[in-house]
XYZ file of C-alpha atoms in Angstrom:
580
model
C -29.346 -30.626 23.382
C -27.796 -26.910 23.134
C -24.342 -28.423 22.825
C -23.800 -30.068 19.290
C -25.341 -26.638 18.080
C -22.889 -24.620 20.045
C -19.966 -26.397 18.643
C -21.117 -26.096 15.027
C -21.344 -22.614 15.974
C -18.050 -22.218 17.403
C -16.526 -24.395 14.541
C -18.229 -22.422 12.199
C -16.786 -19.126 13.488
C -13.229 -20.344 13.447
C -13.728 -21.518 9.958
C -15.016 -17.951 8.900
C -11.938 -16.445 10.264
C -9.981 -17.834 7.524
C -12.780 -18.201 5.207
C -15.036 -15.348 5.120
C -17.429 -16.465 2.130
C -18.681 -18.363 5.400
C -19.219 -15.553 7.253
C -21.218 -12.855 4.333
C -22.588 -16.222 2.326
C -25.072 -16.991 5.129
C -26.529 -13.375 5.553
C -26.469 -13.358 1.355
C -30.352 -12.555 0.496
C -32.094 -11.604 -3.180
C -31.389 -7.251 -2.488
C -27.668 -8.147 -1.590
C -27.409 -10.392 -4.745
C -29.821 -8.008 -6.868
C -26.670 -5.097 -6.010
C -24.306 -7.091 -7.016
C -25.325 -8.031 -10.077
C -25.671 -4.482 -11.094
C -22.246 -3.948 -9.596
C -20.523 -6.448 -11.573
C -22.037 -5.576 -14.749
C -20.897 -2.328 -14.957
C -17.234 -3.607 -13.608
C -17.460 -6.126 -16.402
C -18.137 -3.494 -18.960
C -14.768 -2.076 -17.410
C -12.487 -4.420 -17.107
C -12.397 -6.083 -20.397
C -10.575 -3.348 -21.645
C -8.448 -2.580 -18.942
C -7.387 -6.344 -18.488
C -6.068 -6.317 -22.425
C -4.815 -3.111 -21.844
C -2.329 -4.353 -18.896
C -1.538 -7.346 -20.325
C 0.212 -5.427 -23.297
C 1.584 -3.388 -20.220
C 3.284 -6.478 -18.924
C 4.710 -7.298 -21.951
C 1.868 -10.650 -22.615
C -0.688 -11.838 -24.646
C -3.809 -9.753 -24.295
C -5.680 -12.819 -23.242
C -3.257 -12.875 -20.021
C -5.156 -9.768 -18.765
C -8.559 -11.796 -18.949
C -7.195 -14.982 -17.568
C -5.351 -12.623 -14.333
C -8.962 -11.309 -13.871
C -10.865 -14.586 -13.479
C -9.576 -17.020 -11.044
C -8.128 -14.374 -8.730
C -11.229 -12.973 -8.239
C -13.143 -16.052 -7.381
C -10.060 -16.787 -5.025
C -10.484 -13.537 -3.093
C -14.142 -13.748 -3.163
C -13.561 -16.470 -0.818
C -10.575 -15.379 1.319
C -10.808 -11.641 1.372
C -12.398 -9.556 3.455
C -13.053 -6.350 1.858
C -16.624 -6.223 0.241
C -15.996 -3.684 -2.044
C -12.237 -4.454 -3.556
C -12.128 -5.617 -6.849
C -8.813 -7.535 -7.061
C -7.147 -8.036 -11.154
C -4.758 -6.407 -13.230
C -3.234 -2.778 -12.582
C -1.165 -0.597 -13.933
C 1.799 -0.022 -11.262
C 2.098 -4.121 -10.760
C 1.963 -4.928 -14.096
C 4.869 -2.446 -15.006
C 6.654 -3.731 -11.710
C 5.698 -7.566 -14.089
C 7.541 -6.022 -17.361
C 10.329 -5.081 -15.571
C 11.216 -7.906 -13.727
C 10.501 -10.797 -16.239
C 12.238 -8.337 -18.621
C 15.697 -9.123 -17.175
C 15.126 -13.174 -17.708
C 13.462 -13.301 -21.090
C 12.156 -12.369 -24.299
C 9.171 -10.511 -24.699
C 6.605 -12.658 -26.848
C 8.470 -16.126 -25.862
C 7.357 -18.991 -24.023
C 9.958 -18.475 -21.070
C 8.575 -15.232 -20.655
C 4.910 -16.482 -20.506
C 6.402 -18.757 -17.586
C 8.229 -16.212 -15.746
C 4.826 -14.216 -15.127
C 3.371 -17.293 -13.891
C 6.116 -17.958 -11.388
C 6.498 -14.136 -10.677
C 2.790 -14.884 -9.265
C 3.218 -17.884 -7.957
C 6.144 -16.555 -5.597
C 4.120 -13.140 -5.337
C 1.231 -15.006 -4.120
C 2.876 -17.489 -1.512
C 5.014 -15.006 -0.314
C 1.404 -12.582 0.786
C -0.092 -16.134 1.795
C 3.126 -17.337 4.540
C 3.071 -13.370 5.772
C -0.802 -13.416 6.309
C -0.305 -16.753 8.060
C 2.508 -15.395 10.593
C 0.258 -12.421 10.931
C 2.580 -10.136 9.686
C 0.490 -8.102 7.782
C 2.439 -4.459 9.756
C 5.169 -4.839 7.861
C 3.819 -2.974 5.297
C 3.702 0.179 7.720
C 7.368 0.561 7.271
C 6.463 2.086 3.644
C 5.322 5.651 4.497
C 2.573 7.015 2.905
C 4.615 9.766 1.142
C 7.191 7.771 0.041
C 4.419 5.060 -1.749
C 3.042 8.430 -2.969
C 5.656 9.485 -4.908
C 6.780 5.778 -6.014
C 3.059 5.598 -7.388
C 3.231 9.180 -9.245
C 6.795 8.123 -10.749
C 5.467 4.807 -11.644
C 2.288 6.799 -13.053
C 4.730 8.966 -15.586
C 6.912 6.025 -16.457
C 3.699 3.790 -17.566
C 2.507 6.907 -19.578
C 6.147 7.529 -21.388
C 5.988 3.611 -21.850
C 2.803 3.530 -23.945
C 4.000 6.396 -26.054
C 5.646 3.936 -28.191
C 2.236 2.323 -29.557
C 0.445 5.682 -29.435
C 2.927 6.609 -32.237
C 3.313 3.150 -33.919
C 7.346 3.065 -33.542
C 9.185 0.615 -31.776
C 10.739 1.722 -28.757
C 12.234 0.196 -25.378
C 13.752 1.269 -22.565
C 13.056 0.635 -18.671
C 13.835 4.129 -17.563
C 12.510 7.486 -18.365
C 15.710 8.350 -19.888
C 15.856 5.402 -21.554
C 12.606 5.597 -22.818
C 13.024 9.202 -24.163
C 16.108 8.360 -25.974
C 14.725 5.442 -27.845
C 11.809 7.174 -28.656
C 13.444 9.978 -30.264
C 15.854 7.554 -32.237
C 12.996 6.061 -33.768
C 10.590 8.964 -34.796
C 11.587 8.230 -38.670
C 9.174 5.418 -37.884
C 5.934 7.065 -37.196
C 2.973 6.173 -38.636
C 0.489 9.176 -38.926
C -2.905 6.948 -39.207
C -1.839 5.185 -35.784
C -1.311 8.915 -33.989
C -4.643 9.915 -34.998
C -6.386 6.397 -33.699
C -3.835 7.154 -30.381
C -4.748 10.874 -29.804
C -8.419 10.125 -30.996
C -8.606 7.252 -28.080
C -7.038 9.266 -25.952
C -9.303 12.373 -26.300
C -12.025 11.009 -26.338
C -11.061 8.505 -23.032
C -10.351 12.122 -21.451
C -13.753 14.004 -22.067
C -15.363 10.807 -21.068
C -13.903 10.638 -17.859
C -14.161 14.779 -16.646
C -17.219 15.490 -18.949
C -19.767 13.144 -20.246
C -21.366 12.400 -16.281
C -22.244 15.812 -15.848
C -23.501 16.135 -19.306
C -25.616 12.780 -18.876
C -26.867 14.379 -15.777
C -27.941 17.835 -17.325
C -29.880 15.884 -19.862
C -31.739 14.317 -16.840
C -30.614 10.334 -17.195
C -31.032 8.504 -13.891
C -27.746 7.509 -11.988
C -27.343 4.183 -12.966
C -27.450 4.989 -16.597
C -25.365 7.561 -16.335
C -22.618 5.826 -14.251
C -23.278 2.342 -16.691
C -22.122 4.804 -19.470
C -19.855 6.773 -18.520
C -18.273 3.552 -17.131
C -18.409 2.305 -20.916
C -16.304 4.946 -22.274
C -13.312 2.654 -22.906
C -15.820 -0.199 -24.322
C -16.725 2.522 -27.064
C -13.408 3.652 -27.823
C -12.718 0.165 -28.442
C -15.596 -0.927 -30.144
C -15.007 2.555 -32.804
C -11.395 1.906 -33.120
C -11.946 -1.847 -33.842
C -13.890 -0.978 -36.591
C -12.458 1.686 -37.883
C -9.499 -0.661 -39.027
C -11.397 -3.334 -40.011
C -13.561 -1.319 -42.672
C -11.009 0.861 -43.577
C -8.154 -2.160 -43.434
C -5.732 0.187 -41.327
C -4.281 -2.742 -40.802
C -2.570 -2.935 -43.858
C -1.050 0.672 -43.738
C 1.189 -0.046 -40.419
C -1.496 0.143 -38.079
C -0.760 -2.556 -35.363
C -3.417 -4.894 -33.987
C -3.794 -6.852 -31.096
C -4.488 -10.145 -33.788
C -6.027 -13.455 -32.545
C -6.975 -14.549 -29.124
C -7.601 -17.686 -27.828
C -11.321 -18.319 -27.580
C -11.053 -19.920 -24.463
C -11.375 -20.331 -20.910
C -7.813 -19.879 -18.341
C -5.830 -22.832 -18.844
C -4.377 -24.528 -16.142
C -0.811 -23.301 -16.384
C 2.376 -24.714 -13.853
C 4.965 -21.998 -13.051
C 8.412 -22.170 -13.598
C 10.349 -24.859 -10.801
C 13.883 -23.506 -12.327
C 15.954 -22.779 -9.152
C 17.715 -19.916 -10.870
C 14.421 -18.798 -12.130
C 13.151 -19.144 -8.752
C 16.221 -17.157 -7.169
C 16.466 -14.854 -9.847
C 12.291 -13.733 -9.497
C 12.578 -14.134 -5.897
C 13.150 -10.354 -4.522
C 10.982 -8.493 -7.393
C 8.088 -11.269 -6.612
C 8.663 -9.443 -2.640
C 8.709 -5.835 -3.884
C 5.606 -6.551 -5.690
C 3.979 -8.362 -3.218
C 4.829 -5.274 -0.750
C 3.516 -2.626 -3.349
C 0.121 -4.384 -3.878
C -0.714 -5.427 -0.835
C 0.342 -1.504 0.456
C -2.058 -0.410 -2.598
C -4.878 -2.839 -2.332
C -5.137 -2.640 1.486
C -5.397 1.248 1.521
C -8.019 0.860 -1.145
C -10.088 -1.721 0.887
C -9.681 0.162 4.233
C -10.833 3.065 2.700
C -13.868 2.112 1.053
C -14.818 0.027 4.186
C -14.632 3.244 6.751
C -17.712 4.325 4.358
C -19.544 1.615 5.848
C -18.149 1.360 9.301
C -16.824 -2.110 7.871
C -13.559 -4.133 9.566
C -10.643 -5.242 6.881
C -8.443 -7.773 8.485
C -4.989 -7.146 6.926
C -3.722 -10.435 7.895
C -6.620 -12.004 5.939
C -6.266 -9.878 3.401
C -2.688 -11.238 2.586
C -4.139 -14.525 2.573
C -6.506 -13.964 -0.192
C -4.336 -11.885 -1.943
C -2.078 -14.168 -2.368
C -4.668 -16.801 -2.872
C -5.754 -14.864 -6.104
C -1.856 -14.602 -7.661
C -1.485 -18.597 -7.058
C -4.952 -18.680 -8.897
C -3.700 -16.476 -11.280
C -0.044 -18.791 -11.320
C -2.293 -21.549 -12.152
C -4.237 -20.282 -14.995
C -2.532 -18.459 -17.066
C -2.373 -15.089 -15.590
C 0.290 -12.391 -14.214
C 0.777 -11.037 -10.568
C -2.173 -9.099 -9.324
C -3.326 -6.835 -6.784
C -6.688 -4.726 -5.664
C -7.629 -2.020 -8.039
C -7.814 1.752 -7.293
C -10.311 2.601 -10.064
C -12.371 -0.653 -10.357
C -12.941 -0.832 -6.424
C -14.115 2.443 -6.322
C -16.597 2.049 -9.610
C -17.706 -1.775 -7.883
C -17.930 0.291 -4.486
C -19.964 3.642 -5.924
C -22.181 0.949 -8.210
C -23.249 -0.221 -5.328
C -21.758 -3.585 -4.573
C -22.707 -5.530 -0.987
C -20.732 -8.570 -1.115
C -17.544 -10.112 -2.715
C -20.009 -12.085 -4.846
C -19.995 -9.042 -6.893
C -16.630 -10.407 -7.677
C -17.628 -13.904 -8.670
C -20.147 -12.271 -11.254
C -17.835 -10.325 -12.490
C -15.467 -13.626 -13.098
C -18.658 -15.210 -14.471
C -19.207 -11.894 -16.894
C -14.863 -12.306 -17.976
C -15.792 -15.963 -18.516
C -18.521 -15.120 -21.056
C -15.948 -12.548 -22.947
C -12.921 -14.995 -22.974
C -15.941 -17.813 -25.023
C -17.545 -15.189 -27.011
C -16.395 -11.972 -27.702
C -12.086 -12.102 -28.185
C -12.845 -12.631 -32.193
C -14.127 -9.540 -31.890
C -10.704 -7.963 -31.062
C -8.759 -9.231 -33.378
C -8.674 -5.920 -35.357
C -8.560 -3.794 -32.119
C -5.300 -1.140 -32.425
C -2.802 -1.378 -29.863
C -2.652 2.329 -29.861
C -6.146 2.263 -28.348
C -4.976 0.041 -25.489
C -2.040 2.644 -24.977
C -4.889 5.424 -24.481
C -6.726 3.827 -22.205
C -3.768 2.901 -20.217
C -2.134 6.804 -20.009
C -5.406 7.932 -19.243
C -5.856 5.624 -16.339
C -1.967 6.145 -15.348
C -2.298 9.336 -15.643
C -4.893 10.292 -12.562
C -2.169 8.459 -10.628
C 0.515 11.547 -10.873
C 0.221 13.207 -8.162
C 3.433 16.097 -7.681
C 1.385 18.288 -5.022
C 2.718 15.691 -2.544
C 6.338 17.424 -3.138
C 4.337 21.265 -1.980
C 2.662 19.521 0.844
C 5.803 17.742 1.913
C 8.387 20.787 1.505
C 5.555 22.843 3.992
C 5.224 20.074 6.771
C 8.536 18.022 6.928
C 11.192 18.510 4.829
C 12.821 14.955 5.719
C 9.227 13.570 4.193
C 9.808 15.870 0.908
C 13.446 14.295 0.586
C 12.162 11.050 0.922
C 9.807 11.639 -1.864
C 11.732 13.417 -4.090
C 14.597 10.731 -3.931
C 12.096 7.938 -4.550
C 10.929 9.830 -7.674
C 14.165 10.061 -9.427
C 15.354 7.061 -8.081
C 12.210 5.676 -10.028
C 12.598 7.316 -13.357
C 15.795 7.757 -13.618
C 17.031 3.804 -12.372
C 13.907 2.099 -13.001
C 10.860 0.838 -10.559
C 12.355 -1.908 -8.850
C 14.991 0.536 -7.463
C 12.723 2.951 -6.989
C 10.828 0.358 -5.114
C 13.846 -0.993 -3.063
C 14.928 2.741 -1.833
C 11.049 3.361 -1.391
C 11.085 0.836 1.305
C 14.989 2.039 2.552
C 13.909 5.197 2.357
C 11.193 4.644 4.365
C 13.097 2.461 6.961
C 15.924 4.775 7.179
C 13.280 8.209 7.748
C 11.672 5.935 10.287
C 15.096 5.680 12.204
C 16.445 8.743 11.592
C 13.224 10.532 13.726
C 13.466 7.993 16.512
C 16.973 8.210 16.715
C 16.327 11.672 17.915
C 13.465 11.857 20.423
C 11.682 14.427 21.168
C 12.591 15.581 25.373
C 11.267 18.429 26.646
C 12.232 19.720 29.820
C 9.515 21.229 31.841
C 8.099 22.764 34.884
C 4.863 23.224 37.185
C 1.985 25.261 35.452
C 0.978 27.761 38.177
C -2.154 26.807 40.326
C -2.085 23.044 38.971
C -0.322 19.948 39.248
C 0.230 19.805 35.216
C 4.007 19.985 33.603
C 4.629 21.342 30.540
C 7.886 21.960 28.210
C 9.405 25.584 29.782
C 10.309 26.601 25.987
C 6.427 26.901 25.046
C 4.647 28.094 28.371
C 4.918 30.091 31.322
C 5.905 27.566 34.350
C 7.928 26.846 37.762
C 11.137 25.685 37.803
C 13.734 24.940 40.181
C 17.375 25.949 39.548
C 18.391 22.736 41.445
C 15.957 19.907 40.005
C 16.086 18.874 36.078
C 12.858 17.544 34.993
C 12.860 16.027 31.540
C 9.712 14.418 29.555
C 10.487 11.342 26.932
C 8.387 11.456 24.316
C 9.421 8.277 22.458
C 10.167 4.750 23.700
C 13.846 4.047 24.238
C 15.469 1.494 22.479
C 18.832 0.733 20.644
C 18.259 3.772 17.804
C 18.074 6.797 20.340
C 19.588 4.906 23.961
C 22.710 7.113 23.416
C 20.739 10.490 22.604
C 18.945 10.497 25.788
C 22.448 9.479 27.923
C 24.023 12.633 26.052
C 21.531 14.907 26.569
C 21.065 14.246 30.143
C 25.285 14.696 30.306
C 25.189 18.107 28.447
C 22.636 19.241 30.829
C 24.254 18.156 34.379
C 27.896 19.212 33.981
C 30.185 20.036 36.726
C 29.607 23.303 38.954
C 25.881 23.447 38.055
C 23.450 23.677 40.911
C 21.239 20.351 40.040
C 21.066 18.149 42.590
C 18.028 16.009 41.262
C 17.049 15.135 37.258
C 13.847 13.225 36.997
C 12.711 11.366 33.923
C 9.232 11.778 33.044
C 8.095 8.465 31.460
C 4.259 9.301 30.902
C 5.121 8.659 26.960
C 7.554 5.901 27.472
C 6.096 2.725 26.190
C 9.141 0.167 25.485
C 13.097 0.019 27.209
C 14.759 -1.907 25.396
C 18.041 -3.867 26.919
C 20.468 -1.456 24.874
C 18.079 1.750 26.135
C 18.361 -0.146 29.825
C 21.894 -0.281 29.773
C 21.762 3.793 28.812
C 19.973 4.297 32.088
C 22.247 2.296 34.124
C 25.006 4.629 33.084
C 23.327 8.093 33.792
C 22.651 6.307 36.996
C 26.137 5.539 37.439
C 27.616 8.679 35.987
C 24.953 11.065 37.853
C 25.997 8.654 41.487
C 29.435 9.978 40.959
C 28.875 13.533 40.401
C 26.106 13.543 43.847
C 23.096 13.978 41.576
C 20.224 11.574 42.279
C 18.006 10.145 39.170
C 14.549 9.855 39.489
C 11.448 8.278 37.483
C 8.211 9.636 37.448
C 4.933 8.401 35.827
C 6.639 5.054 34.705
C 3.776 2.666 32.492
C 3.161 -0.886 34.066
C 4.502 -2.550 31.214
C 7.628 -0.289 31.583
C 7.918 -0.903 35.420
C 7.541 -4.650 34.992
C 10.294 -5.058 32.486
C 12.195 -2.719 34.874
C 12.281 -4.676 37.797
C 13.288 -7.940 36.260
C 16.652 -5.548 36.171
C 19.169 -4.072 39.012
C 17.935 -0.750 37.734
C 15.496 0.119 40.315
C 17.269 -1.449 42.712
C 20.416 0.421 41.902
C 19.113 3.787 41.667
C 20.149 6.929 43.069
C 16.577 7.999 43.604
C 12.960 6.926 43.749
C 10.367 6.115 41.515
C 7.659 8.279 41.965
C 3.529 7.753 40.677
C 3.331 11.300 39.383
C 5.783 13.995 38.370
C 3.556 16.565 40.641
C 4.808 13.651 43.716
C 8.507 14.321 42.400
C 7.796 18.013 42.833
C 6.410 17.930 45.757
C 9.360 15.985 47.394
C 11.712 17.116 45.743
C 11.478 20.891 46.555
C 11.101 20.520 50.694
């Protein structure tokens, strides 16, 4: 009778793989849910701000920033598996969004409404086909530096970008040059009454987030009030702003206003089938896909070692790119996990995605009720609350730590930043990811090999620049420390050349292969020919401490057979033979 159960079980658990609402919805009891509701109001409170903010980042309709907030996070509510990530809207992707459907249409047209929807629909089956071939690693070929210092470039671009509406002139520009130079063409247009909504916002969004907590906690409010608050800081600036032009009809005097929108729920919306739309969208829809999945999954992995929690990042593609089809089919941009929101949904105390799903239910309630209520909200206010958030982003102490560790890290990251202000983010993105590529080859492609010698009174080995050890003038022992393949073959067959030349008194080199993990054919065909070159000089070539992996692969080849030498278990064996 145990069976039918057992395979309901078992069905169950492959079904949660892929589907991990299955997996947290049947453990889901009244504290989990009372949490979350807590959580997602105060993300709520959040959000709606932020969402209209990055829509006018993105170059939309401030209702595209509620409608990118909504579906998606239903959709990874059900596919993700982070329990604290709050996926929408952010700042980096929706620049990354501005500058790609930039180059294929008019800001404010229909054609560039479409664009964002195919930009996510490509976005999000791109993450979706690389979380079903598992291939969720590729993102390790960004380095961390390198993402660093794309991210703090990105940060100062947004900033210099929002300028524009914080002054009330009209500006454009993709680069920081660019930027600058339109600016200061058109400072004959500022209006004063917009700076002092823009710097007011902005001041005020700045002492809210470094000093209002602390002064709510001095005064002796509880936690949750003081986080609910301090949370609402935006919410206020809009709400003062708002009517602050309304009373005092700022509108009229140049002030510029975000105007009607749609009191509605997401439409369903079809991306863009044009095959040159398609083609053209394809490669920034795979930089932005790489950059929010790199973003979001750091986020998420973080937050999660706080719990001792497990992210899958192969799942994790799959419902990230769940939520930018969502967000393809309703009316939304591309969209990514959150820095800022996770960590406020995380911190308020959030136990379960479903967090998320309230806080769709919460956006659902603001795009019926309360957009009339922003029809008289100053764009200049969005600006603020966008450089403010942009702004904790720049990070240039990753150039200090960089130049004092590795200076191939700190060229890496200083080329991606100017690469990213000065050409724009999608090439800073693209020589991000060369850069990163290219670093990654450029170390391997030198390996680190140590020669080294018996530590007195043991059997241990180590490198005979950094310790005091035995050596023998007629045996060459060298340590790998990398595995060999097509990159760094050559370096190994030229070092072991330079060191046995003729006249010398070696008669034996041994390779130690205790770090060796992969030989590749090319790297194979590099030992073959030390082989062959040490046979003719009357050196023999040993291995020592060779992986079973390694040994395996090695004896499907004439290698071992071939050799002029043994293979021995241990260096310390080598030794000992060796020196009779």
């Amino acid at each position: 009778m145990w069976f039918p159960h057992y395979r309901l079980n078992k069905s169950m658990t492959y079904f949660a793989r892929y589907l991990p609402i299955l997996d947290w919805g049947r453990r889901y009891d009244r504290s989990a849910f009372s949490n979350d509701m807590i959580a997602a109001v105060i993300v709520t409170i959040m959000l709606i701000p932020q969402s209209l903010a990055y829509a006018l980042l993105a170059g939309l309709p401030p209702e595209a920033g509620i409608y990118a907030s909504i579906a998606p996070i239903v959709l990874y509510a059900i596919f993700g598996t982070s329990k604290a990530l709050a996926v929408g809207p952010v700042a980096v992707v929706s620049l990354l969004t501005a500058s790609a459907i930039g180059q294929v249409a008019e800001t404010g047209t229909a054609g560039y409404a479409v664009a964002a929807l195919t930009l996510a629909g490509l976005s999000g089956a791109f993450l979706v086909l690389l979380g079903v071939l598992r291939l969720g690693f590729l993102a390790n070929f960004l380095s961390h530096p390198v993402i660093a210092g794309f991210i703090t470039a990105s940060g100062i671009l947004i900033a210099t970008s929002q300028l524009k509406h914080i002054l009330g002139i009209s500006a454009h520009g993709h680069t920081l040059p660019e930027m600058l130079g339109s600016i200061g063409a058109h400072l004959d247009q500022i209006n004063l009454v917009t700076v002092v909504i823009g710097l007011s916002a902005t001041g005020f969004l700045f002492w809210v987030r470094g000093s209002l907590k602390p002064l709510l906690k001095r005064l002796g409010m509880g936690p949750l009030m003081t986080d609910l608050l301090a949370k609402a800081g935006p919410v206020a600036a809009v709400a003062s702003t708002t009517m602050a032009v309304w009373i005092f009809d700022l509108h009229g005097v140049g002030v510029k206003i975000v105007g009607d929108v749609p009191q509605s729920l997401p439409p369903f919306t079809i991306p863009g089938l044009s095959p040159d739309l398609i083609k053209t969208l394809l490669v920034p829809a795979i930089l932005i896909s790489v950059i929010g999945f790199v973003e979001s999954i750091s986020v998420a992995q973080t937050l999660a070692a706080k719990k001792r929690q497990r992210i899958d990042p192969d799942q994790e593609l799959i419902g990230l790119g769940a939520a930018n089809l969502g967000a393809a089919f309703t009316g939304g941009f591309p969209v990514t996990g959150g820095f800022s929101r996770s960590v406020v949904n995380f911190d308020a105390g959030s136990e379960t995605p479903a967090a998320g799903i309230f806080t769709a239910i919460g956006l659902t309630v603001a795009a019926l009720a309360l957009t009339p209520l922003v029809y008289y909200l100053p764009n200049a206010t969005l600006a603020a609350t966008i450089i403010v958030a942009v702004l904790s982003l720049v990070d240039f102490s990753i150039l200090r730590k960089t130049w004092g560790y590795a200076r191939a890290d700190f060229i890496a990251v200083a080329a991606t930043i100017a690469l990213t202000l000065i050409m724009g983010v999608e090439v800073g993105v693209a020589s991000g990811v060369g850069i990163s590529i290219l670093l990654h080859l450029y170390k391997t492609s030198r390996p680190h090999v140590a020669e080294v010698g018996l530590v007195s009174g043991t059997q241990h080995f180590r490198n005979v620049k950094r310790h005091a050890v035995e050596t023998n003038p007629n045996i060459l022992t060298l340590r790998v420390d990398e595995s060999l393949y097509f990159v760094n073959a050559r370096f190994l067959e030229d070092l072991v050349h330079s060191r046995v030349t003729a006249g010398c008194d070696i008669k034996d080199v041994v390779l130690m292969f205790s770090a060796v993990n992969e030989v590749d054919f090319s790297a194979l065909e590099s030992l073959e020919a030390i082989n062959l070159r040490l046979i003719d000089m009357g050196v023999g070539l040993h291995l020592s401490e060779v992986k079973g992996p390694v040994m395996d692969r090695l004896k499907k080849s004439h290698l071992i057979g071939d050799i002029n030498g043994k293979v021995f278990l241990s260096q310390y064996d080598a030794w000992v033979s060796l020196t009779r």
